[in-house]
Tab-separated table of C-alpha atoms in Angstrom:
chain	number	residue	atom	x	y	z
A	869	UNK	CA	0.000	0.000	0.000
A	870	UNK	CA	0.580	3.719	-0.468
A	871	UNK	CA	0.278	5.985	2.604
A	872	UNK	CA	0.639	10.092	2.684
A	873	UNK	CA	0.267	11.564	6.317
A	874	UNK	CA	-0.634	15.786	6.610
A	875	UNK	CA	-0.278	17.319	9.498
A	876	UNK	CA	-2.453	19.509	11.366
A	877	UNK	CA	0.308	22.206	11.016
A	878	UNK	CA	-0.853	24.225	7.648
A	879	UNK	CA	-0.760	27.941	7.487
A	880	UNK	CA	-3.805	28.284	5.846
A	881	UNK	CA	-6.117	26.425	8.590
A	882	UNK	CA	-9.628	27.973	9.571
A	883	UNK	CA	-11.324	28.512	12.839
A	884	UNK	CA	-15.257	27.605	12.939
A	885	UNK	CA	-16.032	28.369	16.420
A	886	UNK	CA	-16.661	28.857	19.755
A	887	UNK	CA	-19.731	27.980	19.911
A	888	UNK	CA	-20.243	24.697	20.324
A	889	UNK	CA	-22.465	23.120	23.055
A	890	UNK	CA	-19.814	20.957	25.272
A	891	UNK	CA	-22.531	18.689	25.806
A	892	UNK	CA	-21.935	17.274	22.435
A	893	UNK	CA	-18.878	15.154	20.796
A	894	UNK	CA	-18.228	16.480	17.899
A	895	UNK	CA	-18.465	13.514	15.117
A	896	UNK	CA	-18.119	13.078	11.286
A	897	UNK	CA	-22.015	13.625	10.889
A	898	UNK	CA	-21.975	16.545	12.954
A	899	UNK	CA	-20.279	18.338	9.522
A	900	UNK	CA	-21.358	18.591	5.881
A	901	UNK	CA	-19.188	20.051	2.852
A	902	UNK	CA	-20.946	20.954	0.244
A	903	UNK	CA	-20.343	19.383	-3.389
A	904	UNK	CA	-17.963	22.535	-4.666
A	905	UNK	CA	-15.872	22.473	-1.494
A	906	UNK	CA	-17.022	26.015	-0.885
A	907	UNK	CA	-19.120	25.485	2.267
A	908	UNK	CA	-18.911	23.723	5.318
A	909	UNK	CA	-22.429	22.841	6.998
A	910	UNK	CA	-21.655	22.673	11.012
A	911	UNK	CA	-24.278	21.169	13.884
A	912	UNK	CA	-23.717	20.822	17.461
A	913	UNK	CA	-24.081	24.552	18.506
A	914	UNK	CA	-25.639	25.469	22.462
A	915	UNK	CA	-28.389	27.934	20.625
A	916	UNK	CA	-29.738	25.356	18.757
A	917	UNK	CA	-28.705	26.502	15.410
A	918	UNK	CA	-26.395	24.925	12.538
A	919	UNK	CA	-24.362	27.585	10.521
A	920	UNK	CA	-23.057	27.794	6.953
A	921	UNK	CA	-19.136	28.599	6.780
A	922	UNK	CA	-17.172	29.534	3.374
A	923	UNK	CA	-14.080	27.306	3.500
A	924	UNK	CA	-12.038	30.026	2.103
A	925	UNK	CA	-12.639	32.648	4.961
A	926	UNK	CA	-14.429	30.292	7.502
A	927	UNK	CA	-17.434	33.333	7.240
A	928	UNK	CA	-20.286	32.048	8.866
A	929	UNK	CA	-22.578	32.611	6.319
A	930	UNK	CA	-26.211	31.805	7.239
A	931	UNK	CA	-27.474	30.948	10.954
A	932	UNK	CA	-30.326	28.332	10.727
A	933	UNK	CA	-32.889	27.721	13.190
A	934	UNK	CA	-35.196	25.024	12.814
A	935	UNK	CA	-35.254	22.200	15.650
A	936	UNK	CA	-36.154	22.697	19.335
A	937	UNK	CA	-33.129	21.655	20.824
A	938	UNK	CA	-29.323	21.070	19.920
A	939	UNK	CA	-28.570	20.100	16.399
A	940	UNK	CA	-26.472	16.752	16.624
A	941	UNK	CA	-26.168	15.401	12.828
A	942	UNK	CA	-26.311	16.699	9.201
A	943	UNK	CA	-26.257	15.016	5.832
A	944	UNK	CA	-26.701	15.715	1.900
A	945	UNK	CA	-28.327	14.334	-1.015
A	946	UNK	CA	-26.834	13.657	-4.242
A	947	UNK	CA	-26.749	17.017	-6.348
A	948	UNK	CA	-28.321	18.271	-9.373
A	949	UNK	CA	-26.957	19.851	-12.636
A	950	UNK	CA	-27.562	23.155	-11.000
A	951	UNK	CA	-25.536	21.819	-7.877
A	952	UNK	CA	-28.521	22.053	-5.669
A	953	UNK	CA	-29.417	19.388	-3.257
A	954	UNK	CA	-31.340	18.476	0.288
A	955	UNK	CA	-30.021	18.580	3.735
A	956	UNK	CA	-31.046	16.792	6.287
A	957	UNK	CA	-30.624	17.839	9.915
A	958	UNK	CA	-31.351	15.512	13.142
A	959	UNK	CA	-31.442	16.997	16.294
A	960	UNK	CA	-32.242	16.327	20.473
A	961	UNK	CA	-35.760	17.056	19.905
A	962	UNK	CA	-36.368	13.796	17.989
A	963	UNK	CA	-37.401	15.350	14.754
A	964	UNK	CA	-35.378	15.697	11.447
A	965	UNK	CA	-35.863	18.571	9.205
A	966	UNK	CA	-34.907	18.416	5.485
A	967	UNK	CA	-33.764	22.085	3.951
A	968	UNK	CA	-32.878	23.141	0.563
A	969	UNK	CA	-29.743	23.989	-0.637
A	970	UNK	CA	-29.233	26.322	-3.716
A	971	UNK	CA	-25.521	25.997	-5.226
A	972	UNK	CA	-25.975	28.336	-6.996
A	973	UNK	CA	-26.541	30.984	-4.420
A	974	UNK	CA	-24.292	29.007	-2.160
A	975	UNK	CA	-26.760	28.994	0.742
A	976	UNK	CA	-30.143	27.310	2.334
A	977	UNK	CA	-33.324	28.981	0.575
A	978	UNK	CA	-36.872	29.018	1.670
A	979	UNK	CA	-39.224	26.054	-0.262
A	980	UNK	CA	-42.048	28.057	-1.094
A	981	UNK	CA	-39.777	31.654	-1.701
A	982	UNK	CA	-36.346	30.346	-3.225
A	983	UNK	CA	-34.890	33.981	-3.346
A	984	UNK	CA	-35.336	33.885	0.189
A	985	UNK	CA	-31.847	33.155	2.074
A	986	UNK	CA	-32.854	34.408	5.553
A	987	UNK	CA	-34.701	32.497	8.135
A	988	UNK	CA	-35.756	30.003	5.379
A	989	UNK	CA	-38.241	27.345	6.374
A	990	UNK	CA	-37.648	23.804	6.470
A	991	UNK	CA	-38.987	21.775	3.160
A	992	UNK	CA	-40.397	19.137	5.699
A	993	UNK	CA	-40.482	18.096	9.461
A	994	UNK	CA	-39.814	14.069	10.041
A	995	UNK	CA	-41.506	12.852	13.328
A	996	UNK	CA	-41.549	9.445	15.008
A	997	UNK	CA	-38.370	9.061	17.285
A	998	UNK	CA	-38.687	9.473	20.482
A	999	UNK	CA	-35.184	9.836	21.073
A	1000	UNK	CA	-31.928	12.070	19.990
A	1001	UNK	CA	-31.476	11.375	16.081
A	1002	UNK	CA	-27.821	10.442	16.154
A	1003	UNK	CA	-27.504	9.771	12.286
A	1004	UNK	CA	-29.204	10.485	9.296
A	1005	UNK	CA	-29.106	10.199	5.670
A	1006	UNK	CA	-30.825	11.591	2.536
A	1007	UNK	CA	-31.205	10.641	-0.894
A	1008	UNK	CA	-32.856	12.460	-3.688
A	1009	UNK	CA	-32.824	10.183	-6.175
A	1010	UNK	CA	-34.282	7.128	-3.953
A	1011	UNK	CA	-36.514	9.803	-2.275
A	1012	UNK	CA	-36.027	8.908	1.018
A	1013	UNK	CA	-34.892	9.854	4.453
A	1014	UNK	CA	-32.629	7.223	6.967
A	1015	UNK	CA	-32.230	8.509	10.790
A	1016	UNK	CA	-31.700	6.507	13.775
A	1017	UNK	CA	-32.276	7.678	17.458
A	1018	UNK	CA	-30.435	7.212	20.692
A	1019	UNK	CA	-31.588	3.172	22.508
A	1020	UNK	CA	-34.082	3.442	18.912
A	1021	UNK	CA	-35.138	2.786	15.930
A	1022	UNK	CA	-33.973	3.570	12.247
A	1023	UNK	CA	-37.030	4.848	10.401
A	1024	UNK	CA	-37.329	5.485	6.546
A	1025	UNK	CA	-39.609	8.487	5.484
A	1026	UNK	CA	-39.890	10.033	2.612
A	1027	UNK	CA	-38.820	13.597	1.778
A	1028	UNK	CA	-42.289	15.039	2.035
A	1029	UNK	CA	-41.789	13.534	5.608
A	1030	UNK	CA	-44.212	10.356	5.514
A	1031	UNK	CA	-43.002	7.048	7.564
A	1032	UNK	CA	-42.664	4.133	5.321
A	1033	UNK	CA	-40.863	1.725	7.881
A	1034	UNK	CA	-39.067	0.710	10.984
A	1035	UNK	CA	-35.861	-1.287	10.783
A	1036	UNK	CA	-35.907	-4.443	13.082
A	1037	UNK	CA	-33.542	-3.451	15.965
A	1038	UNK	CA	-30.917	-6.782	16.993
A	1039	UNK	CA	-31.523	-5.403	20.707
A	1040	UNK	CA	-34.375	-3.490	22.160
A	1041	UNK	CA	-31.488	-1.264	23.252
A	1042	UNK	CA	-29.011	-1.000	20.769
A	1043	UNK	CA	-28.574	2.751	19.385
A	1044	UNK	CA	-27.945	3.116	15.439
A	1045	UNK	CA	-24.751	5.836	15.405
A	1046	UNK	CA	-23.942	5.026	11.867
A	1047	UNK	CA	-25.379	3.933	8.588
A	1048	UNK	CA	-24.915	4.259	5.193
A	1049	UNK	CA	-26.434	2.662	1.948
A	1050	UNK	CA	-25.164	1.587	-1.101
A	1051	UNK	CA	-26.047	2.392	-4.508
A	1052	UNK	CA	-28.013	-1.061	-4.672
A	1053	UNK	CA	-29.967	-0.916	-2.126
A	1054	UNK	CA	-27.988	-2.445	0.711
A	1055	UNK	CA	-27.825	-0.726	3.796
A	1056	UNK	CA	-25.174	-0.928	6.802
A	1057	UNK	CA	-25.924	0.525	10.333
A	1058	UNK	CA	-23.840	0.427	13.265
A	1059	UNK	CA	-25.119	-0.001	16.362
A	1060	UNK	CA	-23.443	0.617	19.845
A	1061	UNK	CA	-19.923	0.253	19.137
A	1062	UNK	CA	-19.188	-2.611	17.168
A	1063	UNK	CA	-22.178	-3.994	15.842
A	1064	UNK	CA	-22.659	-4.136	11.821
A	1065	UNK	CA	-26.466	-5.107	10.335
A	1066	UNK	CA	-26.930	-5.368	6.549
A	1067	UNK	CA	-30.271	-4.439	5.667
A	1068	UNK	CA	-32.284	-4.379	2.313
A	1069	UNK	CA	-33.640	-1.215	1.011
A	1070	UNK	CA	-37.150	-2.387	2.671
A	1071	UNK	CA	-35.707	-2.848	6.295
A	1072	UNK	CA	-35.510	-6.751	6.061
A	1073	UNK	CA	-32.164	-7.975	8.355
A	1074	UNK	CA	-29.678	-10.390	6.208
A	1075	UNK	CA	-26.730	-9.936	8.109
A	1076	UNK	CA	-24.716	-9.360	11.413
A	1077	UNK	CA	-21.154	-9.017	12.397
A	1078	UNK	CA	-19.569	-7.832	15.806
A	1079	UNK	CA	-16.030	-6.457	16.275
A	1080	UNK	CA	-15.803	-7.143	19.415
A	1081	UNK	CA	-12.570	-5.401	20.057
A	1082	UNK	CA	-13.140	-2.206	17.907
A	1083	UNK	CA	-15.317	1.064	18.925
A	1084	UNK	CA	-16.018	1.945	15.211
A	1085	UNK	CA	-16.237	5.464	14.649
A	1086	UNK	CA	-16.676	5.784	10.881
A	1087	UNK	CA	-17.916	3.837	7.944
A	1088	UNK	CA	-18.096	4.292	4.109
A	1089	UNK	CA	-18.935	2.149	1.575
A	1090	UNK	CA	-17.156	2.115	-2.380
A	1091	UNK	CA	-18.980	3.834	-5.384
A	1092	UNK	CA	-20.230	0.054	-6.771
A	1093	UNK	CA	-21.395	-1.042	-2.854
A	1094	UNK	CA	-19.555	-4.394	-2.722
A	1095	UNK	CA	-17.106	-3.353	0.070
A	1096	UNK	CA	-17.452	-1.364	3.310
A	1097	UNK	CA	-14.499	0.657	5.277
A	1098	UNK	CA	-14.250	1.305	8.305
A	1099	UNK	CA	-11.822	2.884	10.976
A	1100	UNK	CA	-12.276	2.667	14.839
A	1101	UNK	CA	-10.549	3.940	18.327
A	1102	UNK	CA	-7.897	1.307	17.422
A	1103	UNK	CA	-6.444	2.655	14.919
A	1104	UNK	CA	-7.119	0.197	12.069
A	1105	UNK	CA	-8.628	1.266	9.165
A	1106	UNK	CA	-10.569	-2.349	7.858
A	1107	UNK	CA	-11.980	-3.021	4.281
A	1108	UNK	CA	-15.088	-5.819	4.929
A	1109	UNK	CA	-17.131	-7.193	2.228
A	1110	UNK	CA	-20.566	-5.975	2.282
A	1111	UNK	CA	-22.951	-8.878	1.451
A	1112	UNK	CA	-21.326	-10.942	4.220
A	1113	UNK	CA	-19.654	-8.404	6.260
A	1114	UNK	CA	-16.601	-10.171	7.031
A	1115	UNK	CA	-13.309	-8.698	6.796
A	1116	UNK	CA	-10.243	-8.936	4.315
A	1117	UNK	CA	-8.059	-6.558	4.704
A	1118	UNK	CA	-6.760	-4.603	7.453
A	1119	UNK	CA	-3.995	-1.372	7.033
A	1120	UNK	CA	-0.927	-0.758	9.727
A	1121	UNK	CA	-2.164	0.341	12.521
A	1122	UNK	CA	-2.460	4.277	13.009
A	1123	UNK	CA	-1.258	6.296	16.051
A	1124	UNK	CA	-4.470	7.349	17.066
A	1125	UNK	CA	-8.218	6.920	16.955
A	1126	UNK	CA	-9.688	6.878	13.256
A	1127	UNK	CA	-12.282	10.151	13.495
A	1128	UNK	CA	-13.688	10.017	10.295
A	1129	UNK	CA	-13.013	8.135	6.327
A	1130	UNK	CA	-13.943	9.339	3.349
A	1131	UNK	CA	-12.949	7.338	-0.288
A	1132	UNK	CA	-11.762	9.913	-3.207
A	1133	UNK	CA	-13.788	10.005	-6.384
A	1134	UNK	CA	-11.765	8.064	-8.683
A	1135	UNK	CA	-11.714	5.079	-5.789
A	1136	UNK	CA	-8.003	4.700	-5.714
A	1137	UNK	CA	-7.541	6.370	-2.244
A	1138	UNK	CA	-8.908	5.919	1.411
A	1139	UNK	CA	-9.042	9.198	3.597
A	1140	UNK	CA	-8.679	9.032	7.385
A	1141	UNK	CA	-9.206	11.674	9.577
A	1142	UNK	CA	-7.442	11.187	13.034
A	1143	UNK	CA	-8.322	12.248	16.666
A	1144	UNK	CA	-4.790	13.993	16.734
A	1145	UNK	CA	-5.961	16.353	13.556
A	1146	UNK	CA	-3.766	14.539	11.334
A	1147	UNK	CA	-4.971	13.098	7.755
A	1148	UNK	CA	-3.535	9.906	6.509
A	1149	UNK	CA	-4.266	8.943	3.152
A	1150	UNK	CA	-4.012	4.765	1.648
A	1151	UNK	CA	-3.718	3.858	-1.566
A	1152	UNK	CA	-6.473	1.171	-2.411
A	1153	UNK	CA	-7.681	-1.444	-5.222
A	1154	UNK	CA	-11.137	-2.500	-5.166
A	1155	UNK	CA	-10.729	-3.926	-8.469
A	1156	UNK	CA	-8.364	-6.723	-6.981
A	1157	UNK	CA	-9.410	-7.319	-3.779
A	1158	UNK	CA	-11.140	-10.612	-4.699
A	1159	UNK	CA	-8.864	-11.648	-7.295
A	1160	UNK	CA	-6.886	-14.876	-7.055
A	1161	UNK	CA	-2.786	-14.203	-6.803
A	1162	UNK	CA	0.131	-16.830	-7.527
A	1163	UNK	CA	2.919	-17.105	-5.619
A	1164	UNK	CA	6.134	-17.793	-6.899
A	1165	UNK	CA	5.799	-21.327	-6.405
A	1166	UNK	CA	2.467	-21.726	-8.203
A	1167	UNK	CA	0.117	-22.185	-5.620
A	1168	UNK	CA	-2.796	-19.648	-5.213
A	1169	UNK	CA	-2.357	-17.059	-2.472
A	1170	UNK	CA	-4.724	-15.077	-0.197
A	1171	UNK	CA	-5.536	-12.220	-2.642
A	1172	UNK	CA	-7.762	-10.705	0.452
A	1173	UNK	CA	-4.090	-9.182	2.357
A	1174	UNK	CA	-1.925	-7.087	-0.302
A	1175	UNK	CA	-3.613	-4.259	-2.119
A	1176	UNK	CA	-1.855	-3.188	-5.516
């Protein structure tokens, strides 16, 4: 493998804040960048508001104020040819609210007055948690709306804010902190620390895997939805196969806690964002992951361990 490390010791780094409510760990989900790069979407602040930042200036932007309580998760759609997509925001109050963003104005506009950029309505209101939505997710194209609440449920509505379904929870306790679906259908959630469920786009459980000895932190699945990564308090970043969640391939170790992972466009690289502030980036093959490999004295060899 290929690894690049970047320290948290740039000169052109950006400050968002003060602001934010200590009652809340700050998480992946608790930040959105918008498709351009231009705009960072941030949660978790004590007045109960998320905020718009330009990445260039860190200029709060907008102030938004639509939940009840503290904002603790964020997440956007696919966008359009105009760049402009949803957002989905989860917050303590158990509701999510989906809001529209314009690219081209490069800020949150009202549904019903698009020209309007201040104090802009939510598009919809999702209800039926009774809990603090931990994670969420939102996709235009399938038209619907994933969020899971603290010791809950994860519900799918759709973006005009109907419930279509509740996803059968392994324990009557377990809390969903992450999820994410795959292009097909397939849809991972994490619950607690170190649980993984695969579920079909219709809530049905196929799957389980525990990692007993890993806190996972972040997850991602690749562009085609066959494998899943994901990065923990260890340190390991781990590439599983997502029809049978089990794993088959694991990166060195890293000297901290994996914060966040993100996979580049083109699929060749794996992003980790570390509890130190550092970034470390691995080179990775999907392409070969599966694919038998000969050693030098014939015999087949575990193609699941190097990664060209």
């Amino acid at each position: 493998f290929v690894c690049f490390l970047v320290l948290n010791t740039g000169l052109h780094r950006r400050h968002l804040g003060d602001n934010f409510d200590e009652r809340i760990s700050q998480r992946h989900q608790s930040f959105v960048v918008t498709a351009d790069n231009r705009f960072i979407i941030s949660t978790g602040y004590w007045d109960k508001s998320f905020r718009v930042q330009n990445t260039d200036m860190a200029r709060t932007t907008q102030v938004l104020y639509g939940h009840f309580d503290i904002v603790t998760c964020a997440c956007r759609s696919e966008i359009t040819i105009a760049g402009n997509c949803f957002i989905a925001t989860g917050s303590r109050d158990s509701t999510v609210c989906i809001w529209i963003w314009n690219g081209t104005k490069g800020a949150i506009v009202d549904k019903e007055y698009p020209n309007q950029e201040v104090n802009p309505s939510p598009a919809a209101i999702l209800t039926g948690h009774d809990t603090e939505i931990v994670c969420v997710w939102i996709s235009a194209e399938l038209g619907i709306v994933l969020s899971g609440s603290e010791h809950g449920l994860v519900l799918q509505h759709t973006l005009q804010g109907e419930i279509l379904r509740a996803f059968e929870n392994p324990s009557d306790m377990a809390t969903p902190r992450l999820l994410s679906p795959s292009n097909d259908g397939d849809i991972i959630v994490c619950y607690d620390r170190s649980k993984l469920s695969l579920y079909t786009l219709n809530g049905k459980l196929m799957r389980q895997a525990i990692f007993e000895e890993e806190t996972i932190q972040s997850l991602v699945l690749s562009a085609d939805g066959q494998y899943t990564v994901i990065g923990g308090d260890r340190g390991f970043v781990q590439i599983i196969r997502t029809h049978d969640l089990q794993p088959i391939y694991a990166y060195p170790q890293c000297d901290a806690s994996i914060r966040s992972l993100a996979i580049t466009h083109d699929q060749k690289y794996i992003i980790a964002g570390l509890s130190t502030g550092c970034l470390i980036v691995f080179n990775v093959n999907f392409n070969v992951l599966n694919q038998p490999r000969r050693d030098p004295t014939g015999t087949i060899a575990n193609s699941t361990k190097p990664i060209q």
